[in-house]
mmCIF file of C-alpha atoms in Angstrom:
data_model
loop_
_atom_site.group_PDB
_atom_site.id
_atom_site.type_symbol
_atom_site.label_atom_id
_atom_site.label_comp_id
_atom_site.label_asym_id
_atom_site.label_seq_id
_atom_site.Cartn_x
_atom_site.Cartn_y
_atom_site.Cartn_z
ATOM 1 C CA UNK A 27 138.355 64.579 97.394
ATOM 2 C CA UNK A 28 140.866 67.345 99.168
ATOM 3 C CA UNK A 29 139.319 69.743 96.373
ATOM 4 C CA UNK A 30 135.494 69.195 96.992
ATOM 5 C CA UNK A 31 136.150 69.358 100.877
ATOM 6 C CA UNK A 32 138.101 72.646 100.088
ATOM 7 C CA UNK A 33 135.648 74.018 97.914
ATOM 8 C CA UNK A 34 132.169 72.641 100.707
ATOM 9 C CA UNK A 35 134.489 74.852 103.472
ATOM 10 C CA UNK A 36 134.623 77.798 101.349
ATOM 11 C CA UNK A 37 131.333 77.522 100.898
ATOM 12 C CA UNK A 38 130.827 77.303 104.572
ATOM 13 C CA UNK A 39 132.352 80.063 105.793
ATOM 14 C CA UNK A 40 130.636 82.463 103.009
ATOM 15 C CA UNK A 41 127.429 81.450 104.297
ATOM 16 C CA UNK A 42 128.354 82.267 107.803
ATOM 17 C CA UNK A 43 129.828 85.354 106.853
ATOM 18 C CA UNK A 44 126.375 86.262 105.299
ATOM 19 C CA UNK A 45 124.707 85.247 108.362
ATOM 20 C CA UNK A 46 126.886 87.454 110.462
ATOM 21 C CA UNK A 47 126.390 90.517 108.001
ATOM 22 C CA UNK A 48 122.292 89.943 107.854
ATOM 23 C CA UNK A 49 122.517 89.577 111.664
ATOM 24 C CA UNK A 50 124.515 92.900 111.779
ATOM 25 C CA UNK A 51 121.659 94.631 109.294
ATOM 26 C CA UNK A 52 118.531 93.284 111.356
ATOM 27 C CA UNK A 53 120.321 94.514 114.407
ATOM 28 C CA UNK A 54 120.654 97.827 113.189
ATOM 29 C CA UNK A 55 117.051 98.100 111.704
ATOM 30 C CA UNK A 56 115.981 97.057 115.146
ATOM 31 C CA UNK A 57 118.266 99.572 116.619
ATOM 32 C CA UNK A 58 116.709 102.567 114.168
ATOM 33 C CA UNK A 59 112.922 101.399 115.411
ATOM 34 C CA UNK A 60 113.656 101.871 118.925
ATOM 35 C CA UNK A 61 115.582 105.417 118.390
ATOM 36 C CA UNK A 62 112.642 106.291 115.976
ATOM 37 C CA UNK A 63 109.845 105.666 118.693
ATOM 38 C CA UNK A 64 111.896 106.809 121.862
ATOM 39 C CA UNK A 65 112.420 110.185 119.397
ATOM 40 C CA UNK A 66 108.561 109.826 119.096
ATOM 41 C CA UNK A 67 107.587 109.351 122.704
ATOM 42 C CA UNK A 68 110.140 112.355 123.667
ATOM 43 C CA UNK A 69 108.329 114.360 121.499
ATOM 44 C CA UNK A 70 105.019 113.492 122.821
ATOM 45 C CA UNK A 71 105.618 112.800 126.213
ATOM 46 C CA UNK A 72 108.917 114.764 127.176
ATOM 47 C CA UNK A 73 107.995 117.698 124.669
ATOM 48 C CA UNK A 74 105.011 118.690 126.416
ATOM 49 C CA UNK A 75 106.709 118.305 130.023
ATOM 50 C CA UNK A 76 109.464 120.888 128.845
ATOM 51 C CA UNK A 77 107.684 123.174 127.045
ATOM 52 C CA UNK A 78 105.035 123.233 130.206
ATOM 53 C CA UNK A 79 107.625 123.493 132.736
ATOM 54 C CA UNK A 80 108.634 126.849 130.706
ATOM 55 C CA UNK A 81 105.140 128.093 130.048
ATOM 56 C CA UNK A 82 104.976 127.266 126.070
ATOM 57 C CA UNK A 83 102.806 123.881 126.324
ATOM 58 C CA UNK A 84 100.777 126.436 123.147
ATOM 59 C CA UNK A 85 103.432 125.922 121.475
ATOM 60 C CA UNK A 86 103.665 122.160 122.049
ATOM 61 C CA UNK A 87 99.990 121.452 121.027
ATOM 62 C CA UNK A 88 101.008 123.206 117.903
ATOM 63 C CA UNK A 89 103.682 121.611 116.891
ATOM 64 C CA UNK A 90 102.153 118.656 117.749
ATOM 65 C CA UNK A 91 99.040 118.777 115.604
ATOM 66 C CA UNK A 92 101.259 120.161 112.871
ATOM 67 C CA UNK A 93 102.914 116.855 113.568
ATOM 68 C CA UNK A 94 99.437 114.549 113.342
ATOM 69 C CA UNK A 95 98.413 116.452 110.187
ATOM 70 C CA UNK A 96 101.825 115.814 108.366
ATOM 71 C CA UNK A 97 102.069 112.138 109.349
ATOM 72 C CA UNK A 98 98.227 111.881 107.933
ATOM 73 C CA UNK A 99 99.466 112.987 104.762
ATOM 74 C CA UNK A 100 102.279 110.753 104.573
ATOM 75 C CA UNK A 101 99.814 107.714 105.421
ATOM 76 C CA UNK A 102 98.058 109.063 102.710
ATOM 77 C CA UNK A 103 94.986 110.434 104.437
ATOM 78 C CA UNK A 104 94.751 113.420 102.072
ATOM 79 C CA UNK A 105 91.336 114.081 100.136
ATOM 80 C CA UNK A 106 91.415 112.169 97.080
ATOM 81 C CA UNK A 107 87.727 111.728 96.214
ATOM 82 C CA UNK A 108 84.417 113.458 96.508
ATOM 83 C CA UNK A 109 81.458 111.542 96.099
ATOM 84 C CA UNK A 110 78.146 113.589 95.569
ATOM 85 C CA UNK A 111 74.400 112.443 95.886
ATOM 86 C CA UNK A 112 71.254 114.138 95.370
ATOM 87 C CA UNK A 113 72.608 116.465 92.945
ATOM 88 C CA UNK A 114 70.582 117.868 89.864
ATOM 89 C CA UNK A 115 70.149 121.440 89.565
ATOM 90 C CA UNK A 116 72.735 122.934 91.934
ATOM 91 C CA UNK A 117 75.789 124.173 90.038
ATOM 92 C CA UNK A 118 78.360 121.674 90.337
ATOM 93 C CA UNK A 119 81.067 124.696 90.029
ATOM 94 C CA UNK A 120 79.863 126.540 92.835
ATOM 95 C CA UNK A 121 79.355 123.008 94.958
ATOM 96 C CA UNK A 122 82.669 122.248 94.848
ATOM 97 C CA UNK A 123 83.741 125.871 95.802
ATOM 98 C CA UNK A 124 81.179 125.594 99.031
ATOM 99 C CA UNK A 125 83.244 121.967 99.524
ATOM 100 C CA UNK A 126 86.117 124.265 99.823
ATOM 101 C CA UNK A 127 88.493 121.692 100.071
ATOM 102 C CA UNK A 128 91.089 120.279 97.067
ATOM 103 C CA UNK A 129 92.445 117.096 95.886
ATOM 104 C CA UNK A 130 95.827 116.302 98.030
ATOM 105 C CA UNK A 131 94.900 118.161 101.191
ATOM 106 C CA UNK A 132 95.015 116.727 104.481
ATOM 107 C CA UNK A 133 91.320 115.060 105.622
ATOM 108 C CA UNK A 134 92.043 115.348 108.777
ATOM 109 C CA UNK A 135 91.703 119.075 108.240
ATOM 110 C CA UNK A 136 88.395 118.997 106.585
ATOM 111 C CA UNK A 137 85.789 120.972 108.575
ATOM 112 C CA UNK A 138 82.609 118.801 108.030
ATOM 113 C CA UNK A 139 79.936 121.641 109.929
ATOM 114 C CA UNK A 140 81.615 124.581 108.266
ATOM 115 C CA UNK A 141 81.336 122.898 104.930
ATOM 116 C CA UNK A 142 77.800 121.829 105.647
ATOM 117 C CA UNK A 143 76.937 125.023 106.391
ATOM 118 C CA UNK A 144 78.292 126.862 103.171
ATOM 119 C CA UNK A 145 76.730 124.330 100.922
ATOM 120 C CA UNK A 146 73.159 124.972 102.685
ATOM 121 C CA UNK A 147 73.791 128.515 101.696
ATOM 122 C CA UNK A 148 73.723 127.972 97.640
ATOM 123 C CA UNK A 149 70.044 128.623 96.585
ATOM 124 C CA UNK A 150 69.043 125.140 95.435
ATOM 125 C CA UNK A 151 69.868 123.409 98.330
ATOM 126 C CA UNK A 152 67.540 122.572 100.769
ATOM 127 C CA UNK A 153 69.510 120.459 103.300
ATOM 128 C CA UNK A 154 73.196 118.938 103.396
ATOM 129 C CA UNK A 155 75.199 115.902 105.369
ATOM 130 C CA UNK A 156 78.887 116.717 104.675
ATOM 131 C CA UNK A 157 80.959 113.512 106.569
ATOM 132 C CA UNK A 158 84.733 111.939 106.368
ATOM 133 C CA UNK A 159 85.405 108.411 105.087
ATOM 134 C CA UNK A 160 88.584 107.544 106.501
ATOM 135 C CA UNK A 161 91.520 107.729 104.576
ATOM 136 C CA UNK A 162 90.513 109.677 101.625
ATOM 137 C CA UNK A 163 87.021 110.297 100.990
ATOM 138 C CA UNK A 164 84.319 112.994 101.364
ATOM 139 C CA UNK A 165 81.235 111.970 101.588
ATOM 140 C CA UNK A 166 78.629 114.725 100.528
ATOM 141 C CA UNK A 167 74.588 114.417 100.457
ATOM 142 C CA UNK A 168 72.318 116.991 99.405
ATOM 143 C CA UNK A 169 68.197 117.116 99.440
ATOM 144 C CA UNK A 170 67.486 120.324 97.023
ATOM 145 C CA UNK A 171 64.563 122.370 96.793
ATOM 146 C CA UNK A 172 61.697 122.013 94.886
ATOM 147 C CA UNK A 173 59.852 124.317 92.601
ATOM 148 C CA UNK A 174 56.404 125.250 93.156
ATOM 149 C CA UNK A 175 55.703 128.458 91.529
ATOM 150 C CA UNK A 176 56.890 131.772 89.792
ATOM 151 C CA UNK A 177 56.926 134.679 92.117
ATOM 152 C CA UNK A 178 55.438 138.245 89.530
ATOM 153 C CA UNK A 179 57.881 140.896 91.129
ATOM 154 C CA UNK A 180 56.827 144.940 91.018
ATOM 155 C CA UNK A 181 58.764 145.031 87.465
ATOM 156 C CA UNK A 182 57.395 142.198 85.759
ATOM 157 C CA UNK A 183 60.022 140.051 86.162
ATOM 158 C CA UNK A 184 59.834 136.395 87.341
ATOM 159 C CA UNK A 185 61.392 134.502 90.054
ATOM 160 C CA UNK A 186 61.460 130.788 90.777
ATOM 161 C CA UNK A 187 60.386 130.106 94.677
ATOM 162 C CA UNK A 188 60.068 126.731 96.867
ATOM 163 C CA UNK A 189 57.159 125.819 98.965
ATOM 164 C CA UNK A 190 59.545 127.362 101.496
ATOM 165 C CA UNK A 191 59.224 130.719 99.749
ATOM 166 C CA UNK A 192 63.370 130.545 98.911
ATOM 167 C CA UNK A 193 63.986 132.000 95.807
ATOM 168 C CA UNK A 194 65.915 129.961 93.466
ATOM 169 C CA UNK A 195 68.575 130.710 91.395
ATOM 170 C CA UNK A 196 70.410 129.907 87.652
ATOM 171 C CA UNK A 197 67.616 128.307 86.249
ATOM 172 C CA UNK A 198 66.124 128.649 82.867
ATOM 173 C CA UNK A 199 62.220 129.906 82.907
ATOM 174 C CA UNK A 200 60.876 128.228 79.986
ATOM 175 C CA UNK A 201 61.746 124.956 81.956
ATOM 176 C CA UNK A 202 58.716 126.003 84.498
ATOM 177 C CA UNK A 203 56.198 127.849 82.520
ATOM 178 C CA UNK A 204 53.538 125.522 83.773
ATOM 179 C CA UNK A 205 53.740 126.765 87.187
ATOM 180 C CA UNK A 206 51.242 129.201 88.720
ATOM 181 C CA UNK A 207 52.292 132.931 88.406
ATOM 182 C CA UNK A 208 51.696 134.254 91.769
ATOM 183 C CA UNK A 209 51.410 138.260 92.710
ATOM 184 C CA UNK A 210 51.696 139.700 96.060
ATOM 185 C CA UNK A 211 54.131 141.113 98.410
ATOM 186 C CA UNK A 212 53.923 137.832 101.004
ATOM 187 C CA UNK A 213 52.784 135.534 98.388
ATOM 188 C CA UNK A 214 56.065 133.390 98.144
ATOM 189 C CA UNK A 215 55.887 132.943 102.094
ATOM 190 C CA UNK A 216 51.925 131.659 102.015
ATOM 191 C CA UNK A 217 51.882 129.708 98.530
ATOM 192 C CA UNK A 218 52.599 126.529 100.270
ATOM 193 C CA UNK A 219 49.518 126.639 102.059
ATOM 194 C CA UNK A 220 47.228 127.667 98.977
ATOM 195 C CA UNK A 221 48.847 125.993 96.621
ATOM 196 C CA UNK A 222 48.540 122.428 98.756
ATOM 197 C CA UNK A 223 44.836 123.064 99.328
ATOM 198 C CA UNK A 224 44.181 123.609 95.597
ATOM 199 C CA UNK A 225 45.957 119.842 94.273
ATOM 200 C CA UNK A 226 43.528 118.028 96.437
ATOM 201 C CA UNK A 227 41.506 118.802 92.900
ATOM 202 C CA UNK A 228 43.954 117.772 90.385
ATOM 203 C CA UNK A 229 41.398 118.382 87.367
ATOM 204 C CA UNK A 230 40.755 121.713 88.850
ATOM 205 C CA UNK A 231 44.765 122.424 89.276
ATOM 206 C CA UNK A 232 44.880 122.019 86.123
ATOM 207 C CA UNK A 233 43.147 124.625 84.986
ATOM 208 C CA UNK A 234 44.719 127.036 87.872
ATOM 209 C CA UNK A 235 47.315 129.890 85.812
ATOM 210 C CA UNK A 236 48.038 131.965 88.759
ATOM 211 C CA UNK A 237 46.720 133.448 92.132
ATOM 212 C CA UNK A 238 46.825 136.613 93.496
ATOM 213 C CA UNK A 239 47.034 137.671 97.280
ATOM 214 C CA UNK A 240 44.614 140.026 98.427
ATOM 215 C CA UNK A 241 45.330 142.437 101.829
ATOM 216 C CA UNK A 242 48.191 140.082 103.066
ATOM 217 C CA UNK A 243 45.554 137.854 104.519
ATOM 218 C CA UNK A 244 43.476 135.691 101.143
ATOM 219 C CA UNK A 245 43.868 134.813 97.694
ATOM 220 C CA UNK A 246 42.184 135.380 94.205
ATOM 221 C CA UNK A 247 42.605 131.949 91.973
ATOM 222 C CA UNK A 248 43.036 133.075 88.198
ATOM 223 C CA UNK A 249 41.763 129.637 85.616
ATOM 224 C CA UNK A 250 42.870 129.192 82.462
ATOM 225 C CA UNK A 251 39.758 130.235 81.170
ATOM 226 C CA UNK A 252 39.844 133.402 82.667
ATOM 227 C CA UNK A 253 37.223 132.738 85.842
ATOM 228 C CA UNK A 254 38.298 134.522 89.234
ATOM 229 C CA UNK A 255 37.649 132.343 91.886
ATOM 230 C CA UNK A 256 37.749 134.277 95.577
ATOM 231 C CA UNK A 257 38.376 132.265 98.371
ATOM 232 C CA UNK A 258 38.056 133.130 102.239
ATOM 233 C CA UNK A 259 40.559 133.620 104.761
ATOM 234 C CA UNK A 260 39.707 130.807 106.663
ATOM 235 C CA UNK A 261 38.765 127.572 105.135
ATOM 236 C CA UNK A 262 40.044 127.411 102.315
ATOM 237 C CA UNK A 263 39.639 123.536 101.493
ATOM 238 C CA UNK A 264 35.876 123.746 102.030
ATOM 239 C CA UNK A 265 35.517 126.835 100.224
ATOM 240 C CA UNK A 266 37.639 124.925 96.901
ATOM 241 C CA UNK A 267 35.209 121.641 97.444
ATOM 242 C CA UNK A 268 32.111 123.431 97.048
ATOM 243 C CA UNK A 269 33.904 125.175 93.415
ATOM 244 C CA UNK A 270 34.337 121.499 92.398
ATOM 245 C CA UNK A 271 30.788 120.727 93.636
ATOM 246 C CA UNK A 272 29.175 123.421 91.395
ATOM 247 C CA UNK A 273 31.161 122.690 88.540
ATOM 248 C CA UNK A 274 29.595 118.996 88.527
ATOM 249 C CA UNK A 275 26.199 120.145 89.197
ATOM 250 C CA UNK A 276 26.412 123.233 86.784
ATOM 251 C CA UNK A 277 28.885 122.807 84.626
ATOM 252 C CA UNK A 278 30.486 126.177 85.833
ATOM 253 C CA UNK A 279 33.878 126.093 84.144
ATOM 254 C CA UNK A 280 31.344 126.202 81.026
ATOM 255 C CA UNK A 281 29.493 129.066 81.523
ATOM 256 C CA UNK A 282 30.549 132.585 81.149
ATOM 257 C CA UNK A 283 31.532 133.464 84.294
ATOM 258 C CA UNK A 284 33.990 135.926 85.076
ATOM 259 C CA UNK A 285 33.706 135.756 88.909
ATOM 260 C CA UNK A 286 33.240 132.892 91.544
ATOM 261 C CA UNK A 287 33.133 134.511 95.033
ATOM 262 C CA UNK A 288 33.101 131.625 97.702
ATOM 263 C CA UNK A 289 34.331 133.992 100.406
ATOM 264 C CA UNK A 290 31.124 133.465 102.266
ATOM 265 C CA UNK A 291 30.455 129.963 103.439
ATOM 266 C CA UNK A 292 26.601 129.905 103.225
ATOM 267 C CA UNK A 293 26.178 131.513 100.026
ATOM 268 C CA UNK A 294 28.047 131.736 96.132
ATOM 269 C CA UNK A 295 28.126 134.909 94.601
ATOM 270 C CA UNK A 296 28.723 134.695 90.640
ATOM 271 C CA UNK A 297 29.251 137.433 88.066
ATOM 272 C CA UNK A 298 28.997 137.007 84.396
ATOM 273 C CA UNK A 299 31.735 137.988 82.056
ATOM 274 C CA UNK A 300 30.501 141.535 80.390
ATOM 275 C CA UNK A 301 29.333 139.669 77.129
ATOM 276 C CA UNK A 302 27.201 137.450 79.004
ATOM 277 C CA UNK A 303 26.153 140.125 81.041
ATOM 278 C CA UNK A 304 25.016 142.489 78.129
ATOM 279 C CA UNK A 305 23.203 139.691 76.869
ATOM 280 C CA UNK A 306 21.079 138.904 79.705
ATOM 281 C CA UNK A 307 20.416 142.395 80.230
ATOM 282 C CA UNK A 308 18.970 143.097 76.598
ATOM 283 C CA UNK A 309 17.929 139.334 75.265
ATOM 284 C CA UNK A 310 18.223 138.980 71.158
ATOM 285 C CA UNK A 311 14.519 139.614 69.685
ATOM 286 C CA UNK A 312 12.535 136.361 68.604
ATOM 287 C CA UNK A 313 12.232 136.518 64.483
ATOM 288 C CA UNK A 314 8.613 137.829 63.621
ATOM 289 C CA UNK A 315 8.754 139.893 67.174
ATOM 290 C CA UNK A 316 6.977 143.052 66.660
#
């Protein structure tokens, strides 16, 4: 019995020996807390009273927000993921390059306006929201542009353009051959316009290749069956209703016409393709004619 008694004391004091040592430990962990946030508070409280009493509070904020910025990082605030919506034809390269920031940097960092504003600058896009998702995402949205015809330039060559008149970029032509070829100095700035009037017709936008502007001011409507249709200045819609109106009366998108003027609102003046022409002019003889 003197044995178990023996070995029950031992056991005892071990245990309260433990105690005293765990006791010790937690006191010294709570000792380290307190040091660590008075040596935080002195920075940010007695740091800034110093350095302003001798004139260098600059140098304070500086440290300090070098301060914020590292302890970010070590919360793990840094940019780990970019999430991107509304993205189809923009190059995803040259995105991420307007994005301008890397996997691993701070967030907190991240200038949302300034990288709006880059991204807004890449030809396809039409608008951007750029925002932070606390702790390590970047949100980005983009609304891109939207073709609406091929701009002729002075040397033949093509260029994509927006109803905006923006002129798009990286883009392969073959992909939008079905757009209408316009020519003109200010045509990509007043296609919008034109081009909105003339889809109120689908069947007739259909058969609509190209347009033309004429003196900075109206436009010539080439069809794919090579009629010129001239429109006014002014009016446009009612001038295009009363093309669809003759073509259901007269079947003119039938006849060989070269011309359609509609520039004057009272009155349709229509020219015949030189074949037609020729043959009104001198009629084939009757058989047995003398």
């Amino acid at each position: 019995m003197r044995a178990i008694g023996t070995l029950k004391e031992q056991a005892r004091e071990r245990s309260e020996k433990l105690d005293k040592q765990n006791g010790v430990a937690s006191n010294v962990k709570k000792i380290a807390r307190v040091l660590w946030w008075a040596g935080f508070v002195g920075v940010f409280t007695l740091g800034p009273i110093a350095l302003w009493r001798t004139g260098k509070a600059d140098t304070w904020l500086l440290i300090a927000q070098n301060e914020a910025i590292r302890l970010s990082a070590d919360f793990g605030m840094t940019v780990k993921n970019i999430e991107v919506s509304g993205r189809e034809k923009t190059d995803p390269n040259a995105l991420l390059a307007a994005i301008g920031k890397k996997p691993g940097t701070p967030i907190v960092t991240f200038d949302v306006d300034s990288a709006r504003e880059r991204i807004e600058e890449l030809s396809w896009v039409r608008s951007a929201a750029v925002e932070r998702q606390l702790p390590d995402t970047l949100i980005v949205s983009i609304v891109e542009r939207q073709p609406l015809a091929l701009w002729q330039t002075h040397n033949g060559g093509h260029i994509l353009i927006d109803g905006d008149g923006a002129q798009l970029q990286n883009y392969e032509l073959g992909d939008y051959l079905n757009l209408p070829v316009l020519v003109g100095d200010d045509a990509p700035e007043h296609a919008a316009e034109m081009l909105s009037i003339i889809k109120t017709i689908p069947h007739l936008y259909k058969e609509v290749t190209g347009a033309q502007r004429i003196g900075h001011r109206r436009w010539n409507i080439q069809l794919s069956n090579g009629m010129y249709v001239r429109l006014p200045e002014k009016d446009m819609d009612k001038a295009w209703k009363r093309l669809e109106l003759l073509d259901q009366e007269h079947d003119l998108l039938e006849r060989d016409v070269l011309i359609v003027d509609l520039r004057l609102p009272d009155r349709t003046f229509v020219r015949l393709t030189p074949g037609a022409a020729e043959l009104r002019r001198n009629p084939p003889k009757k058989q047995g004619a003398v």
